[in-house]
mmCIF file of N, CA, C and O in Angstrom:
data_model
loop_
_atom_site.group_PDB
_atom_site.id
_atom_site.type_symbol
_atom_site.label_atom_id
_atom_site.label_comp_id
_atom_site.label_asym_id
_atom_site.label_seq_id
_atom_site.Cartn_x
_atom_site.Cartn_y
_atom_site.Cartn_z
ATOM 1 N N UNK A 890 1.883 13.977 -16.852
ATOM 2 C CA UNK A 890 1.405 14.428 -15.563
ATOM 3 C C UNK A 890 0.935 13.215 -14.755
ATOM 4 O O UNK A 890 0.144 12.417 -15.237
ATOM 5 N N UNK A 891 1.442 13.066 -13.529
ATOM 6 C CA UNK A 891 1.048 11.905 -12.721
ATOM 7 C C UNK A 891 -0.399 12.017 -12.256
ATOM 8 O O UNK A 891 -0.971 13.100 -12.172
ATOM 9 N N UNK A 892 -0.958 10.860 -11.970
ATOM 10 C CA UNK A 892 -2.310 10.825 -11.420
ATOM 11 C C UNK A 892 -2.302 11.392 -10.011
ATOM 12 O O UNK A 892 -1.302 11.283 -9.297
ATOM 13 N N UNK A 893 -3.399 11.972 -9.574
ATOM 14 C CA UNK A 893 -3.457 12.491 -8.201
ATOM 15 C C UNK A 893 -3.454 11.335 -7.211
ATOM 16 O O UNK A 893 -3.745 10.186 -7.573
ATOM 17 N N UNK A 894 -3.133 11.607 -5.951
ATOM 18 C CA UNK A 894 -3.154 10.534 -4.952
ATOM 19 C C UNK A 894 -4.562 9.974 -4.803
ATOM 20 O O UNK A 894 -5.547 10.632 -5.146
ATOM 21 N N UNK A 895 -4.654 8.772 -4.278
ATOM 22 C CA UNK A 895 -5.947 8.124 -4.103
ATOM 23 C C UNK A 895 -6.802 8.822 -3.051
ATOM 24 O O UNK A 895 -8.007 8.639 -3.013
ATOM 25 N N UNK A 896 -6.166 9.619 -2.190
ATOM 26 C CA UNK A 896 -6.888 10.370 -1.167
ATOM 27 C C UNK A 896 -6.193 11.713 -0.948
ATOM 28 O O UNK A 896 -4.970 11.767 -0.832
ATOM 29 N N UNK A 897 -6.980 12.754 -0.853
ATOM 30 C CA UNK A 897 -6.421 14.076 -0.573
ATOM 31 C C UNK A 897 -5.794 14.134 0.817
ATOM 32 O O UNK A 897 -4.967 14.994 1.097
ATOM 33 N N UNK A 898 -6.164 13.218 1.702
ATOM 34 C CA UNK A 898 -5.568 13.164 3.039
ATOM 35 C C UNK A 898 -4.055 12.956 2.970
ATOM 36 O O UNK A 898 -3.344 13.359 3.881
ATOM 37 N N UNK A 899 -3.569 12.362 1.901
ATOM 38 C CA UNK A 899 -2.129 12.148 1.764
ATOM 39 C C UNK A 899 -1.372 13.450 1.553
ATOM 40 O O UNK A 899 -0.148 13.477 1.628
ATOM 41 N N UNK A 900 -2.099 14.530 1.322
ATOM 42 C CA UNK A 900 -1.487 15.847 1.174
ATOM 43 C C UNK A 900 -1.563 16.653 2.469
ATOM 44 O O UNK A 900 -1.000 17.737 2.554
ATOM 45 N N UNK A 901 -2.245 16.117 3.465
ATOM 46 C CA UNK A 901 -2.407 16.767 4.765
ATOM 47 C C UNK A 901 -1.236 16.390 5.663
ATOM 48 O O UNK A 901 -1.065 15.216 5.988
ATOM 49 N N UNK A 902 -0.399 17.335 6.081
ATOM 50 C CA UNK A 902 0.783 17.019 6.890
ATOM 51 C C UNK A 902 0.462 16.311 8.216
ATOM 52 O O UNK A 902 1.290 15.574 8.728
ATOM 53 N N UNK A 903 -0.757 16.514 8.739
ATOM 54 C CA UNK A 903 -1.122 15.903 10.014
ATOM 55 C C UNK A 903 -1.785 14.545 9.880
ATOM 56 O O UNK A 903 -2.045 13.875 10.880
ATOM 57 N N UNK A 904 -2.051 14.126 8.661
ATOM 58 C CA UNK A 904 -2.711 12.839 8.434
ATOM 59 C C UNK A 904 -1.706 11.690 8.555
ATOM 60 O O UNK A 904 -0.530 11.835 8.236
ATOM 61 N N UNK A 905 -2.199 10.551 9.002
ATOM 62 C CA UNK A 905 -1.403 9.324 9.028
ATOM 63 C C UNK A 905 -1.788 8.529 7.772
ATOM 64 O O UNK A 905 -2.937 8.110 7.638
ATOM 65 N N UNK A 906 -0.852 8.336 6.841
ATOM 66 C CA UNK A 906 -1.170 7.597 5.618
ATOM 67 C C UNK A 906 -1.584 6.156 5.926
ATOM 68 O O UNK A 906 -1.085 5.540 6.880
ATOM 69 N N UNK A 907 -2.477 5.630 5.128
ATOM 70 C CA UNK A 907 -2.975 4.272 5.330
ATOM 71 C C UNK A 907 -1.855 3.235 5.352
ATOM 72 O O UNK A 907 -1.946 2.226 6.018
ATOM 73 N N UNK A 908 -0.759 3.480 4.650
ATOM 74 C CA UNK A 908 0.335 2.511 4.600
ATOM 75 C C UNK A 908 1.310 2.669 5.772
ATOM 76 O O UNK A 908 2.270 1.912 5.878
ATOM 77 N N UNK A 909 1.041 3.641 6.653
ATOM 78 C CA UNK A 909 1.857 3.831 7.859
ATOM 79 C C UNK A 909 0.996 3.775 9.125
ATOM 80 O O UNK A 909 1.447 4.162 10.194
ATOM 81 N N UNK A 910 -0.233 3.292 8.990
ATOM 82 C CA UNK A 910 -1.194 3.333 10.094
ATOM 83 C C UNK A 910 -0.658 2.688 11.364
ATOM 84 O O UNK A 910 -0.867 3.186 12.455
ATOM 85 N N UNK A 911 0.047 1.576 11.234
ATOM 86 C CA UNK A 911 0.504 0.858 12.417
ATOM 87 C C UNK A 911 1.695 1.529 13.098
ATOM 88 O O UNK A 911 1.970 1.276 14.264
ATOM 89 N N UNK A 912 2.373 2.408 12.373
ATOM 90 C CA UNK A 912 3.482 3.155 12.960
ATOM 91 C C UNK A 912 3.020 4.494 13.520
ATOM 92 O O UNK A 912 3.717 5.105 14.323
ATOM 93 N N UNK A 913 1.865 4.964 13.048
ATOM 94 C CA UNK A 913 1.339 6.248 13.498
ATOM 95 C C UNK A 913 2.147 7.442 13.015
ATOM 96 O O UNK A 913 2.084 8.518 13.590
ATOM 97 N N UNK A 914 2.903 7.263 11.943
ATOM 98 C CA UNK A 914 3.733 8.341 11.393
ATOM 99 C C UNK A 914 2.874 9.222 10.490
ATOM 100 O O UNK A 914 2.221 8.725 9.577
ATOM 101 N N UNK A 915 2.891 10.521 10.735
ATOM 102 C CA UNK A 915 2.136 11.454 9.893
ATOM 103 C C UNK A 915 2.896 11.734 8.600
ATOM 104 O O UNK A 915 4.087 11.404 8.477
ATOM 105 N N UNK A 916 2.210 12.371 7.681
ATOM 106 C CA UNK A 916 2.838 12.779 6.418
ATOM 107 C C UNK A 916 4.042 13.680 6.704
ATOM 108 O O UNK A 916 5.119 13.499 6.138
ATOM 109 N N UNK A 917 3.880 14.631 7.612
ATOM 110 C CA UNK A 917 4.978 15.553 7.944
ATOM 111 C C UNK A 917 6.162 14.799 8.547
ATOM 112 O O UNK A 917 7.317 15.069 8.197
ATOM 113 N N UNK A 918 5.893 13.858 9.444
ATOM 114 C CA UNK A 918 6.978 13.080 10.046
ATOM 115 C C UNK A 918 7.680 12.232 8.997
ATOM 116 O O UNK A 918 8.917 12.123 9.004
ATOM 117 N N UNK A 919 6.913 11.631 8.095
ATOM 118 C CA UNK A 919 7.513 10.829 7.028
ATOM 119 C C UNK A 919 8.409 11.699 6.154
ATOM 120 O O UNK A 919 9.527 11.295 5.802
ATOM 121 N N UNK A 920 7.944 12.888 5.824
ATOM 122 C CA UNK A 920 8.762 13.798 5.011
ATOM 123 C C UNK A 920 10.069 14.157 5.724
ATOM 124 O O UNK A 920 11.123 14.248 5.092
ATOM 125 N N UNK A 921 10.005 14.366 7.035
ATOM 126 C CA UNK A 921 11.228 14.683 7.798
ATOM 127 C C UNK A 921 12.213 13.510 7.759
ATOM 128 O O UNK A 921 13.411 13.704 7.555
ATOM 129 N N UNK A 922 11.718 12.313 7.942
ATOM 130 C CA UNK A 922 12.582 11.128 7.900
ATOM 131 C C UNK A 922 13.193 10.978 6.512
ATOM 132 O O UNK A 922 14.395 10.716 6.372
ATOM 133 N N UNK A 923 12.384 11.158 5.494
ATOM 134 C CA UNK A 923 12.852 10.983 4.116
ATOM 135 C C UNK A 923 13.825 12.070 3.685
ATOM 136 O O UNK A 923 14.616 11.864 2.764
ATOM 137 N N UNK A 924 13.800 13.217 4.335
ATOM 138 C CA UNK A 924 14.708 14.320 3.996
ATOM 139 C C UNK A 924 16.097 14.127 4.594
ATOM 140 O O UNK A 924 17.038 14.816 4.207
ATOM 141 N N UNK A 925 16.236 13.187 5.518
ATOM 142 C CA UNK A 925 17.529 12.933 6.168
ATOM 143 C C UNK A 925 18.472 12.188 5.238
ATOM 144 O O UNK A 925 18.090 11.644 4.218
ATOM 145 N N UNK A 926 19.722 12.127 5.691
ATOM 146 C CA UNK A 926 20.728 11.311 5.004
ATOM 147 C C UNK A 926 20.323 9.848 5.106
ATOM 148 O O UNK A 926 19.515 9.472 5.952
ATOM 149 N N UNK A 927 20.918 9.017 4.260
ATOM 150 C CA UNK A 927 20.636 7.584 4.280
ATOM 151 C C UNK A 927 20.840 7.021 5.679
ATOM 152 O O UNK A 927 21.824 7.330 6.350
ATOM 153 N N UNK A 928 19.884 6.226 6.113
ATOM 154 C CA UNK A 928 19.947 5.571 7.413
ATOM 155 C C UNK A 928 19.041 4.352 7.356
ATOM 156 O O UNK A 928 18.170 4.257 6.483
ATOM 157 N N UNK A 929 19.211 3.418 8.277
ATOM 158 C CA UNK A 929 18.306 2.261 8.302
ATOM 159 C C UNK A 929 16.837 2.664 8.451
ATOM 160 O O UNK A 929 15.963 2.064 7.824
ATOM 161 N N UNK A 930 16.558 3.691 9.242
ATOM 162 C CA UNK A 930 15.173 4.145 9.429
ATOM 163 C C UNK A 930 14.612 4.691 8.121
ATOM 164 O O UNK A 930 13.483 4.368 7.732
ATOM 165 N N UNK A 931 15.383 5.504 7.435
ATOM 166 C CA UNK A 931 14.946 6.070 6.151
ATOM 167 C C UNK A 931 14.758 4.963 5.122
ATOM 168 O O UNK A 931 13.750 4.937 4.404
ATOM 169 N N UNK A 932 15.709 4.037 5.054
ATOM 170 C CA UNK A 932 15.602 2.934 4.100
ATOM 171 C C UNK A 932 14.361 2.089 4.369
ATOM 172 O O UNK A 932 13.660 1.703 3.433
ATOM 173 N N UNK A 933 14.080 1.801 5.630
ATOM 174 C CA UNK A 933 12.904 0.998 5.959
ATOM 175 C C UNK A 933 11.627 1.736 5.565
ATOM 176 O O UNK A 933 10.676 1.127 5.076
ATOM 177 N N UNK A 934 11.598 3.036 5.744
ATOM 178 C CA UNK A 934 10.424 3.813 5.362
ATOM 179 C C UNK A 934 10.232 3.799 3.846
ATOM 180 O O UNK A 934 9.119 3.610 3.344
ATOM 181 N N UNK A 935 11.303 3.968 3.105
ATOM 182 C CA UNK A 935 11.212 3.914 1.640
ATOM 183 C C UNK A 935 10.718 2.540 1.196
ATOM 184 O O UNK A 935 9.807 2.438 0.362
ATOM 185 N N UNK A 936 11.286 1.488 1.748
ATOM 186 C CA UNK A 936 10.863 0.137 1.389
ATOM 187 C C UNK A 936 9.391 -0.072 1.719
ATOM 188 O O UNK A 936 8.637 -0.641 0.926
ATOM 189 N N UNK A 937 8.960 0.388 2.880
ATOM 190 C CA UNK A 937 7.558 0.218 3.281
ATOM 191 C C UNK A 937 6.627 0.955 2.325
ATOM 192 O O UNK A 937 5.587 0.425 1.929
ATOM 193 N N UNK A 938 6.991 2.169 1.951
ATOM 194 C CA UNK A 938 6.154 2.936 1.032
ATOM 195 C C UNK A 938 6.039 2.202 -0.301
ATOM 196 O O UNK A 938 4.944 2.038 -0.840
ATOM 197 N N UNK A 939 7.152 1.731 -0.845
ATOM 198 C CA UNK A 939 7.119 1.017 -2.120
ATOM 199 C C UNK A 939 6.345 -0.292 -2.006
ATOM 200 O O UNK A 939 5.657 -0.699 -2.948
ATOM 201 N N UNK A 940 6.445 -0.941 -0.882
ATOM 202 C CA UNK A 940 5.800 -2.238 -0.668
ATOM 203 C C UNK A 940 4.301 -2.114 -0.392
ATOM 204 O O UNK A 940 3.508 -2.912 -0.864
ATOM 205 N N UNK A 941 3.905 -1.094 0.364
ATOM 206 C CA UNK A 941 2.536 -1.024 0.879
ATOM 207 C C UNK A 941 1.632 0.006 0.216
ATOM 208 O O UNK A 941 0.418 -0.160 0.221
ATOM 209 N N UNK A 942 2.190 1.073 -0.322
ATOM 210 C CA UNK A 942 1.357 2.144 -0.880
ATOM 211 C C UNK A 942 0.936 1.832 -2.310
ATOM 212 O O UNK A 942 1.664 1.174 -3.061
ATOM 213 N N UNK A 943 -0.218 2.321 -2.678
ATOM 214 C CA UNK A 943 -0.642 2.290 -4.065
ATOM 215 C C UNK A 943 0.407 3.076 -4.852
ATOM 216 O O UNK A 943 0.892 4.111 -4.388
ATOM 217 N N UNK A 944 0.760 2.599 -6.042
ATOM 218 C CA UNK A 944 1.824 3.271 -6.801
ATOM 219 C C UNK A 944 1.500 4.745 -7.063
ATOM 220 O O UNK A 944 2.411 5.563 -7.140
ATOM 221 N N UNK A 945 0.240 5.102 -7.159
ATOM 222 C CA UNK A 945 -0.135 6.519 -7.319
ATOM 223 C C UNK A 945 0.257 7.330 -6.099
ATOM 224 O O UNK A 945 0.584 8.509 -6.199
ATOM 225 N N UNK A 946 0.214 6.705 -4.934
ATOM 226 C CA UNK A 946 0.467 7.417 -3.684
ATOM 227 C C UNK A 946 1.945 7.505 -3.323
ATOM 228 O O UNK A 946 2.346 8.349 -2.523
ATOM 229 N N UNK A 947 2.749 6.651 -3.910
ATOM 230 C CA UNK A 947 4.191 6.669 -3.645
ATOM 231 C C UNK A 947 4.770 8.056 -3.891
ATOM 232 O O UNK A 947 5.589 8.565 -3.129
ATOM 233 N N UNK A 948 4.298 8.698 -4.963
ATOM 234 C CA UNK A 948 4.883 9.963 -5.409
ATOM 235 C C UNK A 948 4.530 11.144 -4.510
ATOM 236 O O UNK A 948 5.097 12.218 -4.671
ATOM 237 N N UNK A 949 3.629 10.950 -3.553
ATOM 238 C CA UNK A 949 3.355 12.027 -2.600
ATOM 239 C C UNK A 949 4.515 12.188 -1.618
ATOM 240 O O UNK A 949 4.666 13.254 -1.017
ATOM 241 N N UNK A 950 5.339 11.129 -1.475
ATOM 242 C CA UNK A 950 6.454 11.179 -0.523
ATOM 243 C C UNK A 950 7.822 10.928 -1.162
ATOM 244 O O UNK A 950 8.837 11.330 -0.602
ATOM 245 N N UNK A 951 7.847 10.238 -2.283
ATOM 246 C CA UNK A 951 9.130 9.848 -2.881
ATOM 247 C C UNK A 951 9.258 10.370 -4.303
ATOM 248 O O UNK A 951 8.268 10.688 -4.955
ATOM 249 N N UNK A 952 10.505 10.399 -4.764
ATOM 250 C CA UNK A 952 10.781 10.684 -6.166
ATOM 251 C C UNK A 952 11.820 9.666 -6.636
ATOM 252 O O UNK A 952 12.361 8.893 -5.839
ATOM 253 N N UNK A 953 12.066 9.646 -7.935
ATOM 254 C CA UNK A 953 13.005 8.657 -8.474
ATOM 255 C C UNK A 953 14.411 8.765 -7.885
ATOM 256 O O UNK A 953 15.010 7.733 -7.569
ATOM 257 N N UNK A 954 14.982 9.949 -7.720
ATOM 258 C CA UNK A 954 16.329 9.994 -7.140
ATOM 259 C C UNK A 954 16.398 9.337 -5.754
ATOM 260 O O UNK A 954 17.366 8.635 -5.446
ATOM 261 N N UNK A 955 15.391 9.528 -4.920
ATOM 262 C CA UNK A 955 15.391 8.913 -3.587
ATOM 263 C C UNK A 955 15.311 7.392 -3.695
ATOM 264 O O UNK A 955 16.012 6.670 -2.973
ATOM 265 N N UNK A 956 14.477 6.911 -4.607
ATOM 266 C CA UNK A 956 14.333 5.457 -4.791
ATOM 267 C C UNK A 956 15.630 4.868 -5.318
ATOM 268 O O UNK A 956 16.121 3.859 -4.804
ATOM 269 N N UNK A 957 16.202 5.503 -6.339
ATOM 270 C CA UNK A 957 17.438 4.969 -6.925
ATOM 271 C C UNK A 957 18.597 4.978 -5.932
ATOM 272 O O UNK A 957 19.393 4.039 -5.899
ATOM 273 N N UNK A 958 18.687 6.016 -5.130
ATOM 274 C CA UNK A 958 19.772 6.095 -4.144
ATOM 275 C C UNK A 958 19.664 4.961 -3.126
ATOM 276 O O UNK A 958 20.651 4.341 -2.754
ATOM 277 N N UNK A 959 18.461 4.660 -2.697
ATOM 278 C CA UNK A 959 18.260 3.628 -1.672
ATOM 279 C C UNK A 959 18.157 2.217 -2.249
ATOM 280 O O UNK A 959 18.288 1.238 -1.507
ATOM 281 N N UNK A 960 17.922 2.097 -3.532
ATOM 282 C CA UNK A 960 17.610 0.820 -4.167
ATOM 283 C C UNK A 960 18.513 -0.352 -3.751
ATOM 284 O O UNK A 960 17.993 -1.408 -3.368
ATOM 285 N N UNK A 961 19.828 -0.229 -3.813
ATOM 286 C CA UNK A 961 20.663 -1.387 -3.452
ATOM 287 C C UNK A 961 20.438 -1.872 -2.010
ATOM 288 O O UNK A 961 20.621 -3.046 -1.713
ATOM 289 N N UNK A 962 20.038 -0.970 -1.138
ATOM 290 C CA UNK A 962 19.842 -1.325 0.270
ATOM 291 C C UNK A 962 18.425 -1.811 0.580
ATOM 292 O O UNK A 962 18.202 -2.429 1.616
ATOM 293 N N UNK A 963 17.467 -1.521 -0.304
ATOM 294 C CA UNK A 963 16.076 -1.850 0.017
ATOM 295 C C UNK A 963 15.454 -2.920 -0.868
ATOM 296 O O UNK A 963 14.426 -3.486 -0.511
ATOM 297 N N UNK A 964 16.043 -3.199 -2.011
ATOM 298 C CA UNK A 964 15.408 -4.098 -2.976
ATOM 299 C C UNK A 964 15.018 -5.429 -2.339
ATOM 300 O O UNK A 964 13.958 -5.982 -2.641
ATOM 301 N N UNK A 965 15.831 -5.943 -1.445
ATOM 302 C CA UNK A 965 15.526 -7.230 -0.812
ATOM 303 C C UNK A 965 14.369 -7.150 0.183
ATOM 304 O O UNK A 965 13.874 -8.172 0.632
ATOM 305 N N UNK A 966 13.903 -5.944 0.504
ATOM 306 C CA UNK A 966 12.806 -5.755 1.463
ATOM 307 C C UNK A 966 11.458 -5.516 0.802
ATOM 308 O O UNK A 966 10.483 -5.245 1.498
ATOM 309 N N UNK A 967 11.379 -5.597 -0.496
ATOM 310 C CA UNK A 967 10.160 -5.204 -1.191
ATOM 311 C C UNK A 967 9.113 -6.300 -1.328
ATOM 312 O O UNK A 967 7.992 -6.035 -1.755
ATOM 313 N N UNK A 968 9.445 -7.517 -0.996
ATOM 314 C CA UNK A 968 8.462 -8.589 -1.050
ATOM 315 C C UNK A 968 7.839 -8.728 -2.424
ATOM 316 O O UNK A 968 8.515 -8.647 -3.442
ATOM 317 N N UNK A 969 6.517 -8.917 -2.455
ATOM 318 C CA UNK A 969 5.804 -9.115 -3.719
ATOM 319 C C UNK A 969 5.897 -7.907 -4.641
ATOM 320 O O UNK A 969 5.714 -8.032 -5.845
ATOM 321 N N UNK A 970 6.168 -6.740 -4.092
ATOM 322 C CA UNK A 970 6.251 -5.525 -4.905
ATOM 323 C C UNK A 970 7.590 -5.412 -5.640
ATOM 324 O O UNK A 970 7.737 -4.547 -6.512
ATOM 325 N N UNK A 971 8.521 -6.275 -5.320
ATOM 326 C CA UNK A 971 9.862 -6.172 -5.905
ATOM 327 C C UNK A 971 9.838 -6.219 -7.433
ATOM 328 O O UNK A 971 10.481 -5.411 -8.095
ATOM 329 N N UNK A 972 9.109 -7.147 -8.010
ATOM 330 C CA UNK A 972 9.062 -7.280 -9.462
ATOM 331 C C UNK A 972 8.529 -6.042 -10.155
ATOM 332 O O UNK A 972 9.078 -5.600 -11.169
ATOM 333 N N UNK A 973 7.471 -5.481 -9.610
ATOM 334 C CA UNK A 973 6.868 -4.288 -10.204
ATOM 335 C C UNK A 973 7.844 -3.124 -10.152
ATOM 336 O O UNK A 973 8.054 -2.429 -11.152
ATOM 337 N N UNK A 974 8.455 -2.895 -8.982
ATOM 338 C CA UNK A 974 9.364 -1.757 -8.851
ATOM 339 C C UNK A 974 10.663 -1.975 -9.621
ATOM 340 O O UNK A 974 11.235 -1.016 -10.152
ATOM 341 N N UNK A 975 11.110 -3.221 -9.741
ATOM 342 C CA UNK A 975 12.285 -3.506 -10.565
ATOM 343 C C UNK A 975 11.992 -3.152 -12.021
ATOM 344 O O UNK A 975 12.790 -2.496 -12.689
ATOM 345 N N UNK A 976 10.817 -3.571 -12.510
ATOM 346 C CA UNK A 976 10.423 -3.256 -13.874
ATOM 347 C C UNK A 976 10.308 -1.746 -14.078
ATOM 348 O O UNK A 976 10.808 -1.196 -15.071
ATOM 349 N N UNK A 977 9.654 -1.057 -13.142
ATOM 350 C CA UNK A 977 9.479 0.389 -13.284
ATOM 351 C C UNK A 977 10.823 1.111 -13.279
ATOM 352 O O UNK A 977 11.045 2.040 -14.066
ATOM 353 N N UNK A 978 11.729 0.686 -12.414
ATOM 354 C CA UNK A 978 13.044 1.311 -12.347
ATOM 355 C C UNK A 978 13.833 1.056 -13.633
ATOM 356 O O UNK A 978 14.468 1.970 -14.173
ATOM 357 N N UNK A 979 13.770 -0.170 -14.151
ATOM 358 C CA UNK A 979 14.464 -0.472 -15.408
ATOM 359 C C UNK A 979 13.912 0.353 -16.560
ATOM 360 O O UNK A 979 14.678 0.876 -17.375
ATOM 361 N N UNK A 980 12.601 0.496 -16.618
ATOM 362 C CA UNK A 980 11.989 1.301 -17.685
ATOM 363 C C UNK A 980 12.347 2.769 -17.546
ATOM 364 O O UNK A 980 12.575 3.459 -18.536
ATOM 365 N N UNK A 981 12.404 3.250 -16.331
ATOM 366 C CA UNK A 981 12.798 4.645 -16.119
ATOM 367 C C UNK A 981 14.242 4.861 -16.576
ATOM 368 O O UNK A 981 14.548 5.845 -17.258
ATOM 369 N N UNK A 982 15.127 3.944 -16.183
ATOM 370 C CA UNK A 982 16.529 4.071 -16.581
ATOM 371 C C UNK A 982 16.674 4.029 -18.099
ATOM 372 O O UNK A 982 17.476 4.771 -18.672
ATOM 373 N N UNK A 983 15.910 3.160 -18.758
ATOM 374 C CA UNK A 983 15.951 3.092 -20.223
ATOM 375 C C UNK A 983 15.435 4.394 -20.833
ATOM 376 O O UNK A 983 16.008 4.902 -21.791
ATOM 377 N N UNK A 984 14.393 4.950 -20.278
ATOM 378 C CA UNK A 984 13.865 6.226 -20.757
ATOM 379 C C UNK A 984 14.909 7.340 -20.606
ATOM 380 O O UNK A 984 15.098 8.142 -21.525
ATOM 381 N N UNK A 985 15.578 7.368 -19.466
ATOM 382 C CA UNK A 985 16.624 8.375 -19.237
ATOM 383 C C UNK A 985 17.746 8.213 -20.251
ATOM 384 O O UNK A 985 18.218 9.184 -20.835
ATOM 385 N N UNK A 986 18.173 6.963 -20.496
ATOM 386 C CA UNK A 986 19.236 6.713 -21.485
ATOM 387 C C UNK A 986 18.806 7.142 -22.892
ATOM 388 O O UNK A 986 19.553 7.785 -23.608
ATOM 389 N N UNK A 987 17.594 6.787 -23.257
ATOM 390 C CA UNK A 987 17.083 7.117 -24.583
ATOM 391 C C UNK A 987 16.957 8.625 -24.755
ATOM 392 O O UNK A 987 17.333 9.168 -25.800
ATOM 393 N N UNK A 988 16.456 9.285 -23.734
ATOM 394 C CA UNK A 988 16.290 10.741 -23.791
ATOM 395 C C UNK A 988 17.645 11.437 -23.870
ATOM 396 O O UNK A 988 17.805 12.404 -24.613
ATOM 397 N N UNK A 989 18.605 10.941 -23.112
ATOM 398 C CA UNK A 989 19.938 11.553 -23.111
ATOM 399 C C UNK A 989 20.647 11.361 -24.461
ATOM 400 O O UNK A 989 21.409 12.220 -24.891
ATOM 401 N N UNK A 990 20.376 10.243 -25.126
ATOM 402 C CA UNK A 990 21.016 9.955 -26.411
ATOM 403 C C UNK A 990 20.397 10.757 -27.551
ATOM 404 O O UNK A 990 21.027 10.929 -28.607
ATOM 405 N N UNK A 991 19.201 11.220 -27.358
ATOM 406 C CA UNK A 991 18.481 11.930 -28.440
ATOM 407 C C UNK A 991 18.978 13.354 -28.625
ATOM 408 O O UNK A 991 19.620 13.977 -27.922
#
């Protein structure tokens, strides 16, 4: 079971998440963008969330399939967070392989 978000405000559709403060995008608006087909705007939002949000808070807006789908297009935009997310993605993929083989 994942840890809860660092703030309950991240569950409020009208709240502006701390990692999107300068864009003024609400939780509801972010969800709408993330629900769209792949686009530069969606990719930039995914990269920003991975780069700027506490890892506990990432899961309020993203899931692994969304991250994996966008990964080839966003990995170069992750800055200092790239190593952490690369490691997490590799471990997830290994877990999926191990689980599937069992």
